[in-house]
Short mmCIF file of C-alpha atoms in Angstrom, two decimals:
data_model
loop_
_atom_site.label_atom_id
_atom_site.label_comp_id
_atom_site.label_asym_id
_atom_site.label_seq_id
_atom_site.Cartn_x
_atom_site.Cartn_y
_atom_site.Cartn_z
CA MET A 684 -23.68 16.45 -36.37
CA ASP A 685 -25.56 15.04 -33.40
CA GLY A 686 -23.19 12.13 -33.07
CA LYS A 687 -20.29 14.50 -32.91
CA ALA A 688 -21.87 16.44 -30.06
CA ILE A 689 -22.50 13.24 -28.12
CA TYR A 690 -18.91 12.15 -28.71
CA HIS A 691 -17.66 15.49 -27.48
CA ASP A 692 -19.67 15.26 -24.25
CA TYR A 693 -18.82 11.66 -23.47
CA GLN A 694 -15.35 11.46 -24.98
CA ARG A 695 -13.68 9.90 -21.96
CA PRO A 696 -16.13 7.07 -21.24
CA ILE A 697 -16.47 6.27 -24.93
CA LEU A 698 -12.73 6.08 -25.47
CA GLY A 699 -12.32 4.05 -22.28
CA ALA A 700 -14.97 1.54 -23.31
CA VAL A 701 -13.52 1.30 -26.80
CA SER A 702 -10.03 0.56 -25.54
CA VAL A 703 -11.25 -2.09 -23.06
CA LEU A 704 -13.28 -3.77 -25.79
CA ALA A 705 -10.32 -3.55 -28.17
CA VAL A 706 -7.96 -5.20 -25.70
CA VAL A 707 -10.41 -8.00 -24.91
CA SER A 708 -11.21 -8.73 -28.55
CA LEU A 709 -7.56 -8.54 -29.60
CA TRP A 710 -6.67 -10.98 -26.83
CA GLU A 711 -9.46 -13.33 -27.95
CA ALA A 712 -8.63 -13.05 -31.64
CA ALA A 713 -4.88 -13.45 -31.20
CA LEU A 714 -5.26 -16.68 -29.26
CA THR A 715 -7.97 -18.02 -31.56
CA TYR A 716 -6.43 -17.29 -34.93
CA VAL A 717 -2.79 -16.32 -34.59
CA ILE A 718 -1.09 -18.03 -31.66
CA PRO A 719 -1.95 -21.60 -30.78
CA LEU A 720 -3.37 -21.61 -27.25
CA ASN A 721 -1.38 -23.49 -24.64
CA PRO A 722 -3.98 -24.01 -21.91
CA PHE A 723 -1.34 -24.64 -19.27
CA PHE A 724 0.20 -21.26 -19.86
CA PHE A 725 -2.45 -18.84 -21.00
CA THR A 726 -6.13 -18.46 -21.54
CA LYS A 727 -8.57 -16.32 -23.47
CA PRO A 728 -11.56 -14.16 -22.55
CA SER A 729 -14.25 -16.57 -23.80
CA LEU A 730 -12.89 -19.35 -21.57
CA VAL A 731 -12.61 -16.94 -18.65
CA ALA A 732 -16.23 -15.92 -19.19
CA ILE A 733 -17.37 -19.54 -19.02
CA ALA A 734 -15.32 -20.09 -15.86
CA PHE A 735 -16.70 -16.87 -14.40
CA LYS A 736 -20.25 -18.05 -14.98
CA GLU A 737 -19.57 -21.44 -13.43
CA GLN A 738 -17.61 -20.17 -10.46
CA ILE A 739 -19.54 -17.04 -9.59
CA ILE A 740 -23.01 -17.16 -10.98
CA ASP A 741 -23.51 -20.85 -10.31
CA GLY A 742 -22.04 -20.37 -6.88
CA ALA A 743 -18.79 -22.28 -6.50
CA LEU A 744 -16.89 -19.24 -5.25
CA TRP A 745 -19.50 -17.69 -2.97
CA ASN A 746 -18.32 -19.56 0.08
CA ASP A 747 -14.73 -18.43 -0.57
CA LEU A 748 -15.86 -14.84 -0.94
CA LEU A 749 -17.85 -15.06 2.27
CA VAL A 750 -14.91 -16.46 4.20
CA SER A 751 -12.60 -13.74 2.95
CA SER A 752 -14.99 -10.90 3.60
CA ARG A 753 -15.66 -12.11 7.12
CA ALA A 754 -11.95 -11.94 7.98
CA PHE A 755 -11.70 -8.58 6.27
CA PHE A 756 -14.70 -7.24 8.18
CA TRP A 757 -13.35 -8.17 11.63
CA GLY A 758 -9.84 -6.91 11.00
CA PHE A 759 -11.04 -3.67 9.45
CA SER A 760 -13.61 -2.99 12.18
CA PHE A 761 -11.03 -3.33 14.92
CA ALA A 762 -8.67 -1.07 12.97
CA VAL A 763 -11.39 1.61 12.85
CA LEU A 764 -12.31 1.18 16.51
CA LEU A 765 -8.75 1.45 17.77
CA GLY A 766 -7.10 3.58 15.09
CA ILE A 767 -9.41 6.58 15.15
CA PRO A 768 -9.32 7.21 18.94
CA LEU A 769 -5.55 6.71 18.98
CA GLY A 770 -5.08 9.16 16.13
CA ALA A 771 -7.39 11.70 17.75
CA PHE A 772 -5.53 11.39 21.03
CA MET A 773 -2.23 11.99 19.24
CA GLY A 774 -3.63 14.97 17.42
CA TRP A 775 -5.12 16.55 20.50
CA ARG A 776 -2.33 16.06 23.03
CA ARG A 777 1.09 17.26 21.95
CA ARG A 778 2.97 15.03 24.40
CA ALA A 779 1.10 11.98 23.14
CA GLU A 780 2.22 12.84 19.63
CA TYR A 781 5.86 13.20 20.70
CA THR A 782 5.73 9.88 22.51
CA LEU A 783 3.91 7.74 19.98
CA ASP A 784 4.83 9.25 16.62
CA PRO A 785 8.36 7.81 16.07
CA PHE A 786 7.31 4.34 17.13
CA LEU A 787 4.15 4.24 15.03
CA THR A 788 5.84 5.84 12.03
CA ALA A 789 8.51 3.16 12.08
CA LEU A 790 5.82 0.49 12.13
CA TYR A 791 3.81 2.19 9.39
CA ALA A 792 6.84 2.48 7.13
CA SER A 793 7.97 -1.10 7.57
CA PRO A 794 6.49 -4.00 5.63
CA LEU A 795 4.53 -5.59 8.47
CA VAL A 796 3.42 -8.23 6.02
CA ALA A 797 6.78 -9.85 6.79
CA LEU A 798 5.19 -10.96 10.06
CA ALA A 799 2.50 -12.91 8.20
CA PRO A 800 4.18 -16.33 8.57
CA LEU A 801 4.64 -15.76 12.29
CA ILE A 802 1.07 -14.55 12.77
CA ILE A 803 -0.23 -17.60 10.94
CA VAL A 804 1.99 -19.95 12.94
CA VAL A 805 0.81 -18.38 16.19
CA PHE A 806 -2.91 -17.93 15.44
CA GLY A 807 -3.47 -20.89 13.15
CA VAL A 808 -4.84 -20.96 9.64
CA GLY A 809 -8.35 -19.76 10.39
CA LEU A 810 -10.29 -16.55 10.71
CA LEU A 811 -8.24 -15.22 13.60
CA ALA A 812 -4.88 -15.06 11.81
CA LYS A 813 -6.33 -13.40 8.73
CA SER A 814 -8.27 -10.86 10.79
CA ALA A 815 -5.14 -10.10 12.80
CA LEU A 816 -3.17 -9.56 9.61
CA VAL A 817 -5.81 -7.23 8.18
CA PHE A 818 -5.93 -5.35 11.47
CA VAL A 819 -2.16 -4.91 11.71
CA LEU A 820 -1.93 -3.61 8.15
CA SER A 821 -4.98 -1.35 8.08
CA ILE A 822 -4.81 0.38 11.46
CA PHE A 823 -2.01 2.82 10.55
CA PRO A 824 -3.81 4.85 7.87
CA PHE A 825 -6.62 5.40 10.38
CA ILE A 826 -4.21 6.54 13.08
CA PHE A 827 -2.23 8.92 10.91
CA ASN A 828 -5.13 10.35 8.92
CA THR A 829 -7.20 11.00 12.03
CA PHE A 830 -4.12 12.62 13.53
CA ALA A 831 -3.64 14.87 10.50
CA GLY A 832 -7.34 15.71 10.47
CA VAL A 833 -7.46 16.75 14.12
CA ARG A 834 -4.25 18.69 13.65
CA SER A 835 -5.61 20.59 10.67
CA THR A 836 -8.72 21.76 12.53
CA ASP A 837 -9.08 25.49 12.20
CA ARG A 838 -7.95 27.15 15.46
CA LEU A 839 -10.27 30.03 14.77
CA LEU A 840 -13.33 27.79 14.83
CA ILE A 841 -12.23 26.34 18.15
CA ASP A 842 -11.77 29.82 19.58
CA VAL A 843 -15.19 30.88 18.30
CA VAL A 844 -16.92 27.94 19.95
CA ARG A 845 -15.03 28.61 23.18
CA SER A 846 -15.75 32.32 23.28
CA PHE A 847 -19.46 31.74 22.67
CA GLY A 848 -19.46 29.50 25.72
CA GLY A 849 -19.38 26.13 23.98
CA ARG A 850 -18.56 23.18 26.12
CA GLU A 851 -15.86 20.58 25.48
CA ARG A 852 -18.48 18.29 23.97
CA ASP A 853 -19.55 20.95 21.44
CA LEU A 854 -15.95 21.37 20.47
CA TYR A 855 -15.63 17.70 19.61
CA LEU A 856 -18.99 17.26 17.89
CA LYS A 857 -19.29 20.56 16.04
CA VAL A 858 -15.74 21.40 15.05
CA ILE A 859 -13.24 18.61 15.34
CA PHE A 860 -15.32 15.69 14.15
CA PRO A 861 -16.66 17.34 10.96
CA SER A 862 -13.25 18.62 9.94
CA THR A 863 -11.58 15.27 10.62
CA LEU A 864 -14.12 13.09 8.83
CA PRO A 865 -12.83 13.63 5.27
CA TYR A 866 -9.33 12.69 6.42
CA ILE A 867 -10.66 9.52 8.00
CA ILE A 868 -12.47 8.56 4.80
CA ALA A 869 -9.28 9.19 2.81
CA GLY A 870 -7.43 7.00 5.30
CA ALA A 871 -10.09 4.32 4.96
CA ARG A 872 -9.34 4.13 1.26
CA ILE A 873 -5.65 3.53 1.88
CA ALA A 874 -6.48 1.07 4.66
CA LEU A 875 -8.75 -0.79 2.28
CA GLY A 876 -5.90 -1.52 -0.10
CA ARG A 877 -3.62 -2.62 2.71
CA GLY A 878 -6.34 -4.78 4.22
CA LEU A 879 -6.86 -6.54 0.90
CA VAL A 880 -3.13 -7.25 0.79
CA GLY A 881 -3.44 -8.80 4.24
CA ILE A 882 -6.29 -11.07 3.16
CA ILE A 883 -4.51 -12.18 0.02
CA VAL A 884 -1.18 -12.88 1.66
CA GLY A 885 -2.86 -14.70 4.53
CA GLU A 886 -4.78 -16.90 2.16
CA PHE A 887 -1.91 -17.52 -0.19
CA TYR A 888 0.28 -18.51 2.68
CA ALA A 889 -1.91 -20.95 4.50
CA ALA A 890 -5.65 -21.35 4.22
CA SER A 891 -8.23 -23.91 3.26
CA GLU A 892 -10.82 -21.53 1.91
CA GLY A 893 -11.15 -17.93 0.76
CA ILE A 894 -10.75 -16.08 -2.52
CA GLY A 895 -6.96 -15.83 -2.29
CA TYR A 896 -6.73 -19.52 -1.56
CA ALA A 897 -8.99 -20.26 -4.53
CA ILE A 898 -6.77 -18.23 -6.86
CA SER A 899 -3.54 -19.85 -5.75
CA ARG A 900 -5.12 -23.33 -5.86
CA PHE A 901 -6.32 -22.76 -9.44
CA GLY A 902 -2.82 -21.59 -10.30
CA ASP A 903 -1.23 -24.67 -8.77
CA THR A 904 -3.53 -26.95 -10.72
CA TYR A 905 -3.13 -25.07 -14.04
CA ARG A 906 -6.81 -24.15 -14.23
CA LEU A 907 -6.12 -20.79 -15.78
CA PRO A 908 -9.64 -19.74 -16.81
CA GLU A 909 -10.83 -20.30 -13.23
CA MET A 910 -7.83 -18.42 -11.89
CA PHE A 911 -8.51 -15.43 -14.14
CA ALA A 912 -12.18 -15.53 -13.10
CA GLY A 913 -11.08 -15.37 -9.46
CA ILE A 914 -8.75 -12.46 -10.20
CA LEU A 915 -11.59 -10.72 -12.01
CA VAL A 916 -13.87 -11.10 -8.99
CA LEU A 917 -11.26 -9.64 -6.72
CA MET A 918 -10.69 -6.76 -9.13
CA ILE A 919 -14.39 -5.98 -9.23
CA ALA A 920 -14.60 -6.05 -5.44
CA ALA A 921 -11.54 -3.82 -5.08
CA VAL A 922 -12.79 -1.28 -7.62
CA VAL A 923 -16.29 -1.15 -6.10
CA LEU A 924 -14.89 -0.61 -2.62
CA THR A 925 -12.27 1.95 -3.65
CA GLU A 926 -14.53 3.94 -5.93
CA GLY A 927 -17.29 3.83 -3.33
CA MET A 928 -14.91 5.28 -0.80
CA ARG A 929 -13.82 7.93 -3.31
CA LYS A 930 -17.45 8.92 -3.94
CA LEU A 931 -18.04 9.15 -0.21
CA GLU A 932 -14.97 11.34 0.08
CA ALA A 933 -16.15 13.64 -2.70
CA LEU A 934 -19.56 13.84 -1.05
CA LEU A 935 -18.24 14.69 2.40
CA ALA A 936 -15.46 16.99 1.31
CA PRO A 937 -15.87 18.26 -2.24
CA TRP A 938 -13.21 20.91 -1.65
CA ARG A 939 -10.57 18.27 -1.07
CA ALA A 940 -11.41 16.08 -4.03
CA ALA A 941 -9.76 18.54 -6.41
CA GLN A 942 -6.33 18.51 -4.80
CA GLU A 943 -6.18 14.80 -4.38
CA THR A 944 -3.49 12.56 -5.78
CA ARG A 945 -4.14 8.89 -6.10
CA MET B 380 18.27 21.70 37.93
CA LYS B 381 17.19 24.56 35.78
CA ARG B 382 19.55 23.49 33.02
CA VAL B 383 18.06 20.03 33.05
CA ALA B 384 14.62 21.56 32.71
CA THR B 385 15.57 23.73 29.75
CA PHE B 386 17.38 20.81 28.14
CA TYR B 387 14.24 18.73 28.51
CA ALA B 388 12.02 21.49 27.16
CA GLU B 389 14.21 21.88 24.10
CA ASN B 390 14.47 18.18 23.35
CA GLU B 391 11.11 16.97 24.62
CA HIS B 392 10.26 15.69 21.18
CA HIS B 393 13.21 13.32 20.97
CA ILE B 394 13.27 12.38 24.63
CA LEU B 395 9.64 11.29 24.69
CA GLY B 396 9.80 9.53 21.31
CA GLY B 397 13.08 7.73 21.88
CA GLY B 398 12.25 7.07 25.50
CA PHE B 399 9.02 5.36 24.58
CA ILE B 400 10.77 3.02 22.14
CA LEU B 401 13.48 2.23 24.70
CA LEU B 402 10.84 1.59 27.33
CA LEU B 403 8.99 -0.79 25.05
CA LEU B 404 12.19 -2.71 24.28
CA LEU B 405 13.03 -2.88 27.97
CA PHE B 406 9.54 -4.13 28.79
CA TRP B 407 9.77 -6.71 26.01
CA GLU B 408 13.16 -7.89 27.24
CA SER B 409 12.11 -8.19 30.86
CA THR B 410 8.72 -9.84 30.28
CA PRO B 411 9.97 -13.46 30.57
CA LEU B 412 11.95 -12.55 33.71
CA VAL B 413 8.96 -11.02 35.48
CA PHE B 414 6.07 -13.19 34.31
CA PRO B 415 6.74 -16.89 33.98
CA LEU B 416 5.44 -17.76 30.52
CA PRO B 417 3.53 -20.96 29.93
CA LYS B 418 5.29 -23.42 27.65
CA GLY B 419 2.94 -22.85 24.72
CA VAL B 420 3.63 -19.13 24.73
CA SER B 421 7.39 -19.30 25.32
CA LEU B 422 7.69 -21.28 22.10
CA PHE B 423 6.58 -18.20 20.18
CA PHE B 424 8.37 -15.72 22.38
CA THR B 425 11.69 -14.06 21.92
CA THR B 426 13.46 -11.09 23.41
CA PRO B 427 15.42 -8.29 21.76
CA SER B 428 18.69 -9.66 23.09
CA ARG B 429 18.01 -13.06 21.55
CA VAL B 430 17.08 -11.37 18.26
CA ALA B 431 20.39 -9.49 18.30
CA GLU B 432 22.25 -12.70 19.05
CA ALA B 433 20.53 -14.51 16.16
CA CYS B 434 21.40 -11.61 13.89
CA TYR B 435 25.05 -11.83 14.89
CA GLN B 436 25.05 -15.60 14.28
CA LEU B 437 23.54 -15.21 10.84
CA ILE B 438 26.08 -12.57 9.88
CA VAL B 439 28.97 -14.73 11.06
CA GLU B 440 27.65 -17.69 9.08
CA ASN B 441 27.40 -15.41 6.04
CA LYS B 442 23.73 -16.30 5.60
CA ILE B 443 22.22 -12.84 5.77
CA GLN B 444 24.55 -11.46 3.13
CA GLU B 445 23.46 -14.14 0.67
CA HIS B 446 19.73 -13.65 1.25
CA PHE B 447 20.15 -9.91 1.25
CA TYR B 448 21.92 -9.96 -2.10
CA THR B 449 19.08 -11.90 -3.78
CA SER B 450 16.44 -9.62 -2.31
CA ALA B 451 18.37 -6.51 -3.30
CA VAL B 452 18.70 -7.67 -6.91
CA GLU B 453 14.96 -8.33 -7.12
CA PHE B 454 14.17 -4.98 -5.54
CA LEU B 455 16.48 -2.95 -7.77
CA ALA B 456 15.62 -4.71 -11.02
CA GLY B 457 11.87 -4.47 -10.40
CA LEU B 458 11.99 -0.86 -9.31
CA GLY B 459 14.27 0.10 -12.20
CA LEU B 460 11.92 -1.52 -14.66
CA ALA B 461 8.97 0.29 -13.08
CA VAL B 462 10.71 3.66 -13.46
CA ALA B 463 11.72 2.85 -17.04
CA VAL B 464 8.10 2.08 -17.97
CA GLY B 465 6.15 4.33 -15.61
CA LEU B 466 7.93 7.59 -16.35
CA PRO B 467 7.47 7.65 -20.16
CA LEU B 468 3.96 6.25 -19.91
CA GLY B 469 3.00 8.87 -17.35
CA LEU B 470 4.43 11.66 -19.49
CA VAL B 471 2.59 10.49 -22.60
CA THR B 472 -0.77 9.90 -20.92
CA GLY B 473 -0.49 13.26 -19.21
CA ARG B 474 0.03 15.05 -22.52
CA SER B 475 -2.45 13.22 -24.73
CA ARG B 476 -6.15 13.43 -23.93
CA VAL B 477 -7.06 10.49 -26.12
CA LEU B 478 -4.42 8.15 -24.71
CA ASP B 479 -5.32 9.27 -21.21
CA ALA B 480 -8.98 8.38 -21.73
CA MET B 481 -8.03 5.04 -23.26
CA ILE B 482 -5.63 3.93 -20.54
CA ASP B 483 -7.63 5.32 -17.62
CA PRO B 484 -9.94 2.30 -17.06
CA PHE B 485 -6.94 -0.01 -16.86
CA ILE B 486 -5.09 2.23 -14.44
CA THR B 487 -8.14 2.61 -12.21
CA VAL B 488 -8.73 -1.13 -12.05
CA PHE B 489 -5.13 -2.20 -11.57
CA ASN B 490 -4.43 0.52 -9.05
CA ALA B 491 -7.40 -0.49 -6.90
CA THR B 492 -6.49 -4.17 -7.03
CA PRO B 493 -3.63 -5.38 -4.86
CA ARG B 494 -1.17 -6.54 -7.50
CA LEU B 495 0.00 -9.36 -5.26
CA ILE B 496 -2.98 -11.27 -6.61
CA PHE B 497 -0.94 -11.90 -9.75
CA LEU B 498 1.74 -13.78 -7.86
CA PRO B 499 0.39 -17.28 -8.66
CA LEU B 500 0.14 -16.28 -12.29
CA PHE B 501 3.69 -14.92 -12.38
CA ILE B 502 5.05 -18.02 -10.69
CA LEU B 503 3.33 -20.02 -13.39
CA TRP B 504 4.69 -17.84 -16.16
CA PHE B 505 8.17 -16.97 -14.95
CA GLY B 506 8.96 -19.92 -12.72
CA ILE B 507 9.98 -19.93 -9.08
CA GLY B 508 13.29 -18.19 -9.75
CA ILE B 509 14.16 -14.56 -9.48
CA TRP B 510 12.05 -13.38 -12.44
CA SER B 511 8.63 -13.93 -10.93
CA LYS B 512 9.73 -11.76 -8.01
CA ILE B 513 11.11 -9.05 -10.25
CA MET B 514 7.79 -8.96 -12.10
CA ILE B 515 5.73 -8.74 -8.94
CA VAL B 516 7.95 -5.89 -7.71
CA PHE B 517 7.58 -4.24 -11.10
CA VAL B 518 3.76 -4.28 -11.20
CA GLY B 519 3.63 -3.21 -7.57
CA ALA B 520 5.88 -0.20 -8.06
CA LEU B 521 4.64 0.78 -11.52
CA PHE B 522 1.33 2.40 -10.62
CA PRO B 523 2.43 4.92 -7.99
CA LEU B 524 5.16 6.09 -10.38
CA LEU B 525 2.87 6.23 -13.38
CA ILE B 526 0.06 8.02 -11.58
CA ASN B 527 2.30 10.57 -9.89
CA THR B 528 4.13 11.41 -13.11
CA TYR B 529 0.74 11.84 -14.76
CA GLU B 530 -0.36 14.22 -12.02
CA GLY B 531 2.84 16.19 -12.45
CA VAL B 532 2.25 16.59 -16.17
CA LYS B 533 -1.38 17.58 -15.58
CA ASN B 534 -0.34 20.24 -13.09
CA VAL B 535 2.14 21.88 -15.41
CA ASP B 536 1.76 25.64 -15.76
CA ARG B 537 -0.34 26.30 -18.88
CA VAL B 538 1.29 29.68 -19.36
CA LEU B 539 4.77 28.16 -19.59
CA VAL B 540 3.60 25.60 -22.13
CA ASN B 541 1.94 28.32 -24.22
CA VAL B 542 5.06 30.49 -24.12
CA VAL B 543 7.30 27.69 -25.32
CA LYS B 544 4.77 26.66 -27.93
CA SER B 545 4.36 30.17 -29.30
CA PHE B 546 8.12 30.42 -29.70
CA GLY B 547 7.80 27.45 -31.99
CA ALA B 548 8.79 24.53 -29.79
CA SER B 549 7.83 21.07 -30.93
CA GLU B 550 5.96 18.65 -28.68
CA TRP B 551 9.27 16.93 -27.89
CA GLN B 552 10.92 20.22 -26.92
CA THR B 553 7.94 21.25 -24.78
CA MET B 554 8.20 17.95 -23.02
CA ARG B 555 11.92 18.37 -22.35
CA ILE B 556 11.94 22.03 -21.36
CA VAL B 557 8.73 22.43 -19.39
CA VAL B 558 6.87 19.23 -18.71
CA LEU B 559 9.64 16.92 -17.57
CA PRO B 560 11.23 19.31 -15.04
CA ASN B 561 7.81 20.10 -13.65
CA SER B 562 6.91 16.49 -13.07
CA VAL B 563 10.17 15.49 -11.37
CA PRO B 564 8.98 16.36 -7.83
CA TYR B 565 5.83 14.33 -8.43
CA LEU B 566 7.90 11.45 -9.72
CA VAL B 567 10.00 11.52 -6.57
CA ALA B 568 6.84 11.51 -4.45
CA GLY B 569 5.71 8.52 -6.47
CA LEU B 570 9.08 6.88 -5.90
CA ARG B 571 8.55 7.02 -2.15
CA LEU B 572 5.28 5.12 -2.47
CA ALA B 573 6.82 2.78 -5.03
CA ILE B 574 9.63 1.80 -2.65
CA GLY B 575 7.07 0.62 -0.13
CA ARG B 576 5.22 -1.42 -2.73
CA ALA B 577 8.47 -2.84 -4.09
CA ILE B 578 9.57 -4.05 -0.66
CA LEU B 579 6.14 -5.56 -0.14
CA GLY B 580 6.56 -7.39 -3.45
CA VAL B 581 10.00 -8.70 -2.47
CA VAL B 582 8.79 -9.97 0.90
CA VAL B 583 5.62 -11.65 -0.28
CA GLY B 584 7.16 -12.90 -3.53
CA GLU B 585 9.83 -14.71 -1.57
CA PHE B 586 7.32 -16.34 0.76
CA PHE B 587 6.21 -18.60 -2.07
CA GLY B 588 8.34 -20.89 -4.13
CA ALA B 589 11.67 -19.24 -3.43
CA SER B 590 14.92 -20.76 -2.23
CA LYS B 591 16.76 -17.59 -1.35
CA GLY B 592 16.09 -14.10 -0.11
CA LEU B 593 15.11 -12.45 3.16
CA GLY B 594 11.40 -13.24 2.69
CA PHE B 595 12.28 -16.89 2.24
CA MET B 596 14.43 -16.72 5.37
CA ILE B 597 11.48 -15.33 7.36
CA ALA B 598 9.01 -17.88 6.03
CA THR B 599 11.23 -20.91 6.76
CA ALA B 600 12.18 -19.56 10.19
CA ALA B 601 8.49 -19.14 11.09
CA THR B 602 7.59 -22.69 10.12
CA ASN B 603 10.56 -23.95 12.18
CA TYR B 604 9.50 -21.85 15.21
CA LYS B 605 12.70 -19.79 15.05
CA VAL B 606 10.92 -16.65 16.11
CA ASP B 607 14.14 -14.71 16.68
CA VAL B 608 15.16 -15.17 13.03
CA VAL B 609 11.74 -13.90 11.92
CA PHE B 610 12.38 -10.74 13.90
CA VAL B 611 15.88 -10.39 12.45
CA GLY B 612 14.34 -10.37 8.97
CA MET B 613 11.62 -8.00 10.08
CA ALA B 614 14.19 -5.63 11.60
CA ILE B 615 16.21 -5.60 8.39
CA PHE B 616 13.17 -4.80 6.28
CA MET B 617 12.10 -2.17 8.76
CA GLY B 618 15.51 -0.49 8.73
CA LEU B 619 15.73 -0.56 4.95
CA SER B 620 12.27 0.92 4.42
CA LEU B 621 12.93 3.63 6.95
CA ILE B 622 16.30 4.58 5.46
CA LEU B 623 15.03 4.54 1.89
CA THR B 624 11.81 6.44 2.53
CA MET B 625 13.58 9.02 4.68
CA ALA B 626 16.20 9.56 1.98
CA VAL B 627 13.57 10.03 -0.71
CA LYS B 628 11.62 12.30 1.60
CA LYS B 629 14.69 14.53 1.98
CA VAL B 630 14.95 14.83 -1.78
CA GLU B 631 11.22 15.36 -2.01
CA SER B 632 11.10 18.22 0.44
CA ARG B 633 14.02 19.87 -1.28
CA LEU B 634 12.38 19.60 -4.68
CA ALA B 635 8.89 20.57 -3.64
CA ARG B 636 8.99 22.97 -0.75
CA TRP B 637 5.81 24.56 -2.03
CA ARG B 638 3.74 21.41 -1.89
CA PRO B 639 2.15 20.86 1.50
CA GLU B 640 2.56 17.40 2.95
CA GLU B 641 -0.83 16.46 4.27
CA THR B 642 -0.79 13.00 5.68
CA LYS B 643 1.70 10.23 5.93
CA THR B 644 1.44 7.55 3.31
CA PHE B 645 3.65 4.57 2.74
#
């Protein structure tokens, strides 16, 4: 009776955990007992676990992770620093919107990743090219979400502040900023995904270190367990960052979390 | 004078937007004429007129058509596959609580991870031919379609479902009469996102171990310092994404007038 109640309360996490465990054990069992394992073509969870321990816990991949996150950090920071003011400016001045919107929309819609080879040829294979790539890809969600946030500010609140004698500064700090923040966080989540694409493509294309480089190198040398371990690390990082951002979003704007589509 | 002013007031939107783009192109074109560029920079520099000339050359030599064809096949096959898998899977997970709970961890993880990370694996599995690219396009486009269809099913009107059910409809009939039509606008919204991901997959997939395709053309041009050809490829991708997303957006706004568009996403 008690077990049933617990199952009812935690149905989703229990079922989720069960299905993940089932997939992993089926994968392991199939390649151990049913299909002969061709190590150049496929691998199994137990081997991935060993590789994971060697590469991550014993430290072979830490340097790669550090290199990648440094490039990500610089590109993303500059995207925040430039994207948010630009978006706010577009949202606040109608003429600025008219002028910049078509141009920026065209850039946002186009696969700027196609410029990756050129960026790498121009800036070299180091930190600078990868940061530039992350910046180029992740600035647009900040611009357009800040823009939408400023635009959606309640006119009534602005009028209230004005008629009670609030100054321009109060307007920005007390009305516009709080109502724009959830939009910015939502944009940050999209930018995160695009920034990760930038890092990966940059490191696949030409690099000598970094997590993306490690994964493609393991692939080239048929070290599949190590490659899967690298993919696993990247997945964990991506999920932690995305879910963290989602939590932040729910915290700052619980009323928006409900109507959100992924 | 007054007519000019009213004309401007009516079309300010287009004049400012188009004018800015024209101004940028003009500035770009005239930069090497006004500022003498150092040799190191001029190697990486091109102007719009030279890009147009390179484009014309490539069309005459029949090169673009060939690359374009390969890329288009990869794009269409991958996207088609994604629709064929994502739509049914989204419908089923939206309707069944148990399946939803079981698939959810996988969707969360794979949706957060850039699927391009699987490219080395796919090249290993499917070779450097067209199939590894189709697969990378497929996994890229699958999740927006799947997740949006799922949302559509979840947002179906409970009353309608109950009405159909109480008149004795089976699960299959409920799906066909109520659920599927309701989730079509969501699916189209997902398609818009999926197009972006699919193009991304085509471009990046062709950077590595390809011998044909527009992405391959860009990558080889960049390593040979043919900057104008890089921009030709970029312009083609830009035009295609704009045309495709705008077309889907038209359909989307027709299908879902009642759903507010909040922010731009691509």
